[in-house]
């Protein structure tokens, strides 16, 4: 699977990690980015927050003399074998913490309409074994994301977050003939999905949203406004890569390798 790694620069650490970060050696002078793996770079205009799995382990890994990435150790290891880190095969770890400690951290979401940054929030369904373990949230076009932010805003005390962190404005990014200009909320309603735990229905909604967005979608925002999603997708990706805010991240297909011996 070929993902785009999106670099969300940390602007301000959350309460629970501030002290750890301040006392961690080796971070001086480095820009630190949360790296989210996405298949939908054209939706980055609509980012409203960024998710981590609260029980997943994350690390900060030194990429080169200027940058460090925050992601799962598994993803850092994969990156180190894709010439993303300065020394092939090496991914020096400078810090480690559980996802729950990162909640409330403020990051810059590239291209997002929310220019002051977005918050790191918990998502129970993030898989440690996929992508980077960091998922950028686009509730207009991702049913999983819409279901999660809705739930977070309903129970902020339970999730130990500020309600407004989950309530950044959701703007239309892509117009589709079947689902209007916000396919995720449309499908959540249509399929009567009530919870982020409604796994099967969400998988169905995701598939429908992917297909419709890719084959029928028209951009409603940004440099490629009015262009077909199919054409805009690689252009947005290249734009972000040109700005040093994205890179190609390949996920080795573990199952296939083990099956063929
Ligand atoms: C932004 C985005 C906007 C995404 C959208 C989707 C959609 P796939 O096909 O299963 O590989 N994702 C990435 N990593 C994880 C993880 N570790 N755990 C859970 N979800 C993860 O799915 C790839 C997509 O799943 C990625 O693309 C990411 O969310 C999420 F409008 O990034 B996406 C209809 C989907 N729309």
Tab-separated table of C-alpha atoms and ligand atoms in Angstrom:
chain	number	residue	atom	x	y	z
A	1	UNK	CA	0.000	0.000	0.000
A	2	UNK	CA	1.409	3.413	-0.943
A	3	UNK	CA	0.490	6.138	1.536
A	4	UNK	CA	1.297	9.815	1.658
A	5	UNK	CA	3.003	10.742	4.920
A	6	UNK	CA	1.671	14.145	5.998
A	7	UNK	CA	3.859	16.166	8.368
A	8	UNK	CA	1.942	17.969	11.121
A	9	UNK	CA	4.443	20.151	12.978
A	10	UNK	CA	4.031	20.268	16.744
A	11	UNK	CA	3.222	23.859	17.757
A	12	UNK	CA	2.526	23.311	21.454
A	13	UNK	CA	2.798	20.150	23.551
A	14	UNK	CA	-0.152	18.977	25.639
A	15	UNK	CA	-0.026	19.157	29.477
A	16	UNK	CA	0.836	15.485	29.921
A	17	UNK	CA	3.993	15.513	27.776
A	18	UNK	CA	5.308	19.058	28.303
A	19	UNK	CA	7.678	18.143	31.132
A	20	UNK	CA	8.924	14.941	29.525
A	21	UNK	CA	9.705	16.821	26.325
A	22	UNK	CA	11.464	19.631	28.189
A	23	UNK	CA	13.762	17.177	29.949
A	24	UNK	CA	14.448	14.960	26.909
A	25	UNK	CA	17.956	15.297	25.522
A	26	UNK	CA	18.626	15.489	21.805
A	27	UNK	CA	15.485	17.353	20.794
A	28	UNK	CA	17.110	20.799	20.861
A	29	UNK	CA	16.936	22.520	17.491
A	30	UNK	CA	14.782	19.831	15.889
A	31	UNK	CA	11.389	20.470	14.361
A	32	UNK	CA	9.061	17.697	15.482
A	33	UNK	CA	6.284	16.444	13.220
A	34	UNK	CA	3.460	14.019	13.868
A	35	UNK	CA	3.340	11.941	10.675
A	36	UNK	CA	-0.112	10.867	9.482
A	37	UNK	CA	-0.513	8.221	6.758
A	38	UNK	CA	-3.247	9.027	4.241
A	39	UNK	CA	-4.635	7.813	0.918
A	40	UNK	CA	-6.514	11.085	0.437
A	41	UNK	CA	-4.022	13.980	0.210
A	42	UNK	CA	-6.634	16.031	-1.686
A	43	UNK	CA	-8.785	16.186	1.455
A	44	UNK	CA	-6.124	17.884	3.611
A	45	UNK	CA	-7.966	21.225	3.316
A	46	UNK	CA	-10.626	19.780	5.595
A	47	UNK	CA	-8.477	18.578	8.519
A	48	UNK	CA	-10.073	19.479	11.867
A	49	UNK	CA	-7.941	17.423	14.302
A	50	UNK	CA	-5.490	14.530	14.330
A	51	UNK	CA	-6.003	11.143	15.993
A	52	UNK	CA	-3.796	8.813	17.975
A	53	UNK	CA	-4.761	5.518	19.592
A	54	UNK	CA	-4.755	6.233	23.355
A	55	UNK	CA	-3.288	2.821	24.211
A	56	UNK	CA	-0.758	2.672	21.378
A	57	UNK	CA	2.975	3.265	21.958
A	58	UNK	CA	4.600	6.100	20.042
A	59	UNK	CA	8.113	7.445	19.770
A	60	UNK	CA	10.000	10.483	18.541
A	61	UNK	CA	12.594	9.430	15.979
A	62	UNK	CA	15.463	11.560	14.725
A	63	UNK	CA	15.273	11.779	10.939
A	64	UNK	CA	18.221	14.123	10.304
A	65	UNK	CA	19.858	17.202	11.873
A	66	UNK	CA	16.738	19.299	11.381
A	67	UNK	CA	13.730	17.034	11.898
A	68	UNK	CA	12.224	14.327	14.061
A	69	UNK	CA	9.048	12.323	13.427
A	70	UNK	CA	6.468	11.159	15.935
A	71	UNK	CA	4.851	7.853	14.953
A	72	UNK	CA	4.804	4.181	15.971
A	73	UNK	CA	8.202	2.456	16.241
A	74	UNK	CA	7.002	0.045	13.584
A	75	UNK	CA	6.427	2.878	11.096
A	76	UNK	CA	9.780	4.505	11.923
A	77	UNK	CA	11.474	1.199	11.230
A	78	UNK	CA	9.746	0.902	7.840
A	79	UNK	CA	10.693	4.484	6.970
A	80	UNK	CA	14.320	3.812	7.852
A	81	UNK	CA	14.391	1.243	5.050
A	82	UNK	CA	12.826	3.657	2.544
A	83	UNK	CA	15.580	6.301	2.554
A	84	UNK	CA	13.472	8.667	4.620
A	85	UNK	CA	15.965	8.780	7.502
A	86	UNK	CA	19.516	10.100	7.010
A	87	UNK	CA	21.179	6.775	7.744
A	88	UNK	CA	19.793	3.706	6.027
A	89	UNK	CA	18.241	1.227	8.451
A	90	UNK	CA	18.727	3.477	11.524
A	91	UNK	CA	15.874	5.194	13.354
A	92	UNK	CA	17.257	6.708	16.576
A	93	UNK	CA	14.517	6.983	19.204
A	94	UNK	CA	14.650	10.097	21.401
A	95	UNK	CA	11.466	9.692	23.437
A	96	UNK	CA	8.514	7.375	23.931
A	97	UNK	CA	4.978	7.714	25.278
A	98	UNK	CA	1.488	6.314	25.075
A	99	UNK	CA	-0.988	7.969	22.759
A	100	UNK	CA	-3.095	9.126	25.714
A	101	UNK	CA	-0.259	11.450	26.820
A	102	UNK	CA	-0.338	13.269	23.484
A	103	UNK	CA	-3.990	14.353	23.743
A	104	UNK	CA	-4.359	18.128	23.531
A	105	UNK	CA	-1.080	18.719	21.700
A	106	UNK	CA	-1.503	21.436	19.058
A	107	UNK	CA	-0.171	20.739	15.561
A	108	UNK	CA	-0.099	22.528	12.218
A	109	UNK	CA	-2.230	20.654	9.676
A	110	UNK	CA	-0.838	21.425	6.185
A	111	UNK	CA	-3.370	23.101	3.838
A	112	UNK	CA	-6.121	22.985	6.470
A	113	UNK	CA	-8.558	25.874	6.621
A	114	UNK	CA	-7.788	25.854	10.368
A	115	UNK	CA	-4.608	27.903	10.213
A	116	UNK	CA	-4.097	28.220	13.971
A	117	UNK	CA	-3.566	24.481	14.199
A	118	UNK	CA	-5.604	21.449	15.238
A	119	UNK	CA	-5.550	19.257	18.368
A	120	UNK	CA	-4.425	15.697	18.892
A	121	UNK	CA	-7.468	13.679	20.015
A	122	UNK	CA	-8.096	10.020	20.882
A	123	UNK	CA	-9.584	7.498	18.456
A	124	UNK	CA	-10.129	4.017	19.871
A	125	UNK	CA	-10.149	2.342	16.464
A	126	UNK	CA	-6.689	3.440	15.307
A	127	UNK	CA	-4.685	0.339	14.409
A	128	UNK	CA	-1.100	0.127	15.652
A	129	UNK	CA	-0.304	-2.179	12.750
A	130	UNK	CA	-1.285	0.179	9.935
A	131	UNK	CA	0.252	3.342	8.538
A	132	UNK	CA	2.008	5.422	11.176
A	133	UNK	CA	-0.582	5.007	13.951
A	134	UNK	CA	-1.362	8.699	13.433
A	135	UNK	CA	-4.553	9.494	11.499
A	136	UNK	CA	-5.409	12.969	10.340
A	137	UNK	CA	-9.093	13.756	10.732
A	138	UNK	CA	-11.230	14.888	7.788
A	139	UNK	CA	-14.834	14.562	9.014
A	140	UNK	CA	-16.371	15.921	5.793
A	141	UNK	CA	-15.091	12.960	3.756
A	142	UNK	CA	-14.160	10.175	6.179
A	143	UNK	CA	-17.103	8.456	7.908
A	144	UNK	CA	-14.846	7.037	10.648
A	145	UNK	CA	-13.588	10.531	11.416
A	146	UNK	CA	-17.067	12.031	11.434
A	147	UNK	CA	-18.363	9.330	13.789
A	148	UNK	CA	-15.409	9.853	16.122
A	149	UNK	CA	-15.528	13.653	16.363
A	150	UNK	CA	-19.290	13.456	16.957
A	151	UNK	CA	-18.715	11.036	19.825
A	152	UNK	CA	-15.833	13.093	21.272
A	153	UNK	CA	-17.949	16.251	21.305
A	154	UNK	CA	-20.762	14.368	23.091
A	155	UNK	CA	-18.542	13.077	25.904
A	156	UNK	CA	-15.641	15.520	26.415
A	157	UNK	CA	-15.305	14.790	30.168
A	158	UNK	CA	-15.106	11.058	29.560
A	159	UNK	CA	-12.388	11.565	26.953
A	160	UNK	CA	-10.645	14.239	29.071
A	161	UNK	CA	-10.637	16.783	26.267
A	162	UNK	CA	-11.969	20.279	25.782
A	163	UNK	CA	-15.215	20.086	23.825
A	164	UNK	CA	-14.186	22.799	21.389
A	165	UNK	CA	-11.155	20.760	20.279
A	166	UNK	CA	-13.575	18.319	18.636
A	167	UNK	CA	-15.799	21.023	17.203
A	168	UNK	CA	-13.666	22.870	14.678
A	169	UNK	CA	-15.750	23.849	11.684
A	170	UNK	CA	-16.272	21.152	9.062
A	171	UNK	CA	-16.075	22.660	5.577
A	172	UNK	CA	-17.034	21.122	2.211
A	173	UNK	CA	-13.992	19.853	0.285
A	174	UNK	CA	-15.412	17.647	-2.436
A	175	UNK	CA	-18.738	17.629	-4.256
A	176	UNK	CA	-20.231	14.295	-5.371
A	177	UNK	CA	-23.418	13.592	-7.334
A	178	UNK	CA	-24.756	10.946	-4.920
A	179	UNK	CA	-23.769	12.284	-1.487
A	180	UNK	CA	-23.683	16.068	-1.910
A	181	UNK	CA	-20.776	18.222	-0.763
A	182	UNK	CA	-20.026	16.367	2.482
A	183	UNK	CA	-20.122	12.649	1.820
A	184	UNK	CA	-19.206	11.450	5.334
A	185	UNK	CA	-22.039	13.076	7.331
A	186	UNK	CA	-24.405	12.118	4.499
A	187	UNK	CA	-23.456	8.433	4.660
A	188	UNK	CA	-23.461	8.343	8.467
A	189	UNK	CA	-27.066	9.503	8.375
A	190	UNK	CA	-28.048	7.330	5.421
A	191	UNK	CA	-26.639	4.138	6.974
A	192	UNK	CA	-27.948	5.127	10.445
A	193	UNK	CA	-24.531	4.896	12.095
A	194	UNK	CA	-24.658	5.928	15.755
A	195	UNK	CA	-21.224	5.129	17.097
A	196	UNK	CA	-17.549	4.896	16.074
A	197	UNK	CA	-17.815	1.246	17.174
A	198	UNK	CA	-20.354	0.405	14.444
A	199	UNK	CA	-17.601	-1.400	12.561
A	200	UNK	CA	-19.354	-3.093	9.648
A	201	UNK	CA	-21.504	-0.132	8.719
A	202	UNK	CA	-18.487	2.177	8.919
A	203	UNK	CA	-16.463	-0.108	6.656
A	204	UNK	CA	-19.317	0.016	4.157
A	205	UNK	CA	-19.565	3.808	4.415
A	206	UNK	CA	-15.807	4.127	3.926
A	207	UNK	CA	-15.898	2.038	0.779
A	208	UNK	CA	-18.807	4.028	-0.660
A	209	UNK	CA	-17.160	7.359	0.210
A	210	UNK	CA	-13.842	6.295	-1.336
A	211	UNK	CA	-15.440	5.201	-4.606
A	212	UNK	CA	-17.749	8.150	-5.031
A	213	UNK	CA	-15.088	10.680	-3.992
A	214	UNK	CA	-12.452	9.282	-6.314
A	215	UNK	CA	-14.500	8.598	-9.444
A	216	UNK	CA	-17.148	11.318	-9.221
A	217	UNK	CA	-15.708	13.953	-6.898
A	218	UNK	CA	-15.036	17.561	-7.850
A	219	UNK	CA	-12.822	19.800	-5.725
A	220	UNK	CA	-14.637	22.662	-3.989
A	221	UNK	CA	-11.600	24.345	-2.437
A	222	UNK	CA	-7.922	25.174	-2.895
A	223	UNK	CA	-5.597	25.564	-5.884
A	224	UNK	CA	-7.425	22.863	-7.829
A	225	UNK	CA	-10.968	24.034	-7.193
A	226	UNK	CA	-13.423	22.746	-9.868
A	227	UNK	CA	-10.998	20.004	-10.923
A	228	UNK	CA	-11.867	16.302	-10.785
A	229	UNK	CA	-10.533	14.565	-7.673
A	230	UNK	CA	-8.748	11.994	-9.839
A	231	UNK	CA	-6.695	14.773	-11.422
A	232	UNK	CA	-6.288	16.917	-8.313
A	233	UNK	CA	-5.113	14.121	-6.011
A	234	UNK	CA	-1.572	13.759	-7.431
A	235	UNK	CA	-1.255	17.531	-7.828
A	236	UNK	CA	-2.068	18.226	-4.174
A	237	UNK	CA	0.344	15.497	-3.173
A	238	UNK	CA	3.132	16.987	-5.286
A	239	UNK	CA	2.443	20.446	-3.935
A	240	UNK	CA	2.787	19.212	-0.353
A	241	UNK	CA	5.928	17.249	-1.200
A	242	UNK	CA	7.409	20.343	-2.865
A	243	UNK	CA	6.849	22.271	0.357
A	244	UNK	CA	8.570	19.561	2.394
A	245	UNK	CA	5.299	18.750	4.155
A	246	UNK	CA	4.696	15.269	2.733
A	247	UNK	CA	6.544	12.197	1.506
A	248	UNK	CA	5.829	8.789	0.023
A	249	UNK	CA	5.484	6.063	2.644
A	250	UNK	CA	5.124	2.451	1.570
A	251	UNK	CA	3.545	-0.137	3.788
A	252	UNK	CA	5.152	-3.528	3.307
A	253	UNK	CA	2.423	-6.130	2.848
A	254	UNK	CA	3.319	-8.453	5.708
A	255	UNK	CA	0.673	-11.055	5.029
A	256	UNK	CA	1.642	-11.521	1.409
A	257	UNK	CA	5.326	-11.960	2.226
A	258	UNK	CA	4.687	-14.590	4.911
A	259	UNK	CA	2.245	-16.480	2.719
A	260	UNK	CA	4.697	-16.830	-0.146
A	261	UNK	CA	7.243	-18.120	2.338
B	1	LIG	C1	-7.293	11.195	5.659
B	1	LIG	C2	-8.552	10.767	5.053
B	1	LIG	C3	-9.569	11.540	4.507
B	1	LIG	C4	-8.666	9.371	5.012
B	1	LIG	C5	-10.660	10.917	3.964
B	1	LIG	C6	-9.768	8.716	4.489
B	1	LIG	C7	-10.783	9.476	3.980
B	1	LIG	P1	-7.165	2.016	4.093
B	1	LIG	O1	-7.876	2.098	2.808
B	1	LIG	O2	-7.829	1.068	5.046
B	1	LIG	O3	-5.668	1.787	3.976
B	1	LIG	N1	-5.873	5.387	8.548
B	1	LIG	C8	-4.547	5.472	8.316
B	1	LIG	N2	-3.855	4.792	9.229
B	1	LIG	C9	-4.765	4.249	10.070
B	1	LIG	C10	-4.661	3.435	11.246
B	1	LIG	N3	-3.473	3.073	11.738
B	1	LIG	N4	-5.793	3.050	11.860
B	1	LIG	C11	-7.004	3.447	11.374
B	1	LIG	N5	-7.160	4.222	10.292
B	1	LIG	C12	-6.056	4.618	9.642
B	1	LIG	O4	-7.406	3.412	4.788
B	1	LIG	C13	-6.502	4.461	4.758
B	1	LIG	C14	-7.150	5.569	5.517
B	1	LIG	O5	-7.437	5.100	6.846
B	1	LIG	C15	-6.251	6.762	5.645
B	1	LIG	O6	-6.685	7.848	4.790
B	1	LIG	C16	-6.549	7.233	7.053
B	1	LIG	O7	-7.618	8.150	6.886
B	1	LIG	C17	-6.991	6.012	7.803
B	1	LIG	F1	-11.646	11.629	3.461
B	1	LIG	O8	-6.562	9.985	5.813
B	1	LIG	B1	-7.398	8.783	5.617
B	1	LIG	C18	-13.520	7.300	2.755
B	1	LIG	C19	-12.196	7.549	3.437
B	1	LIG	N6	-11.941	8.951	3.422
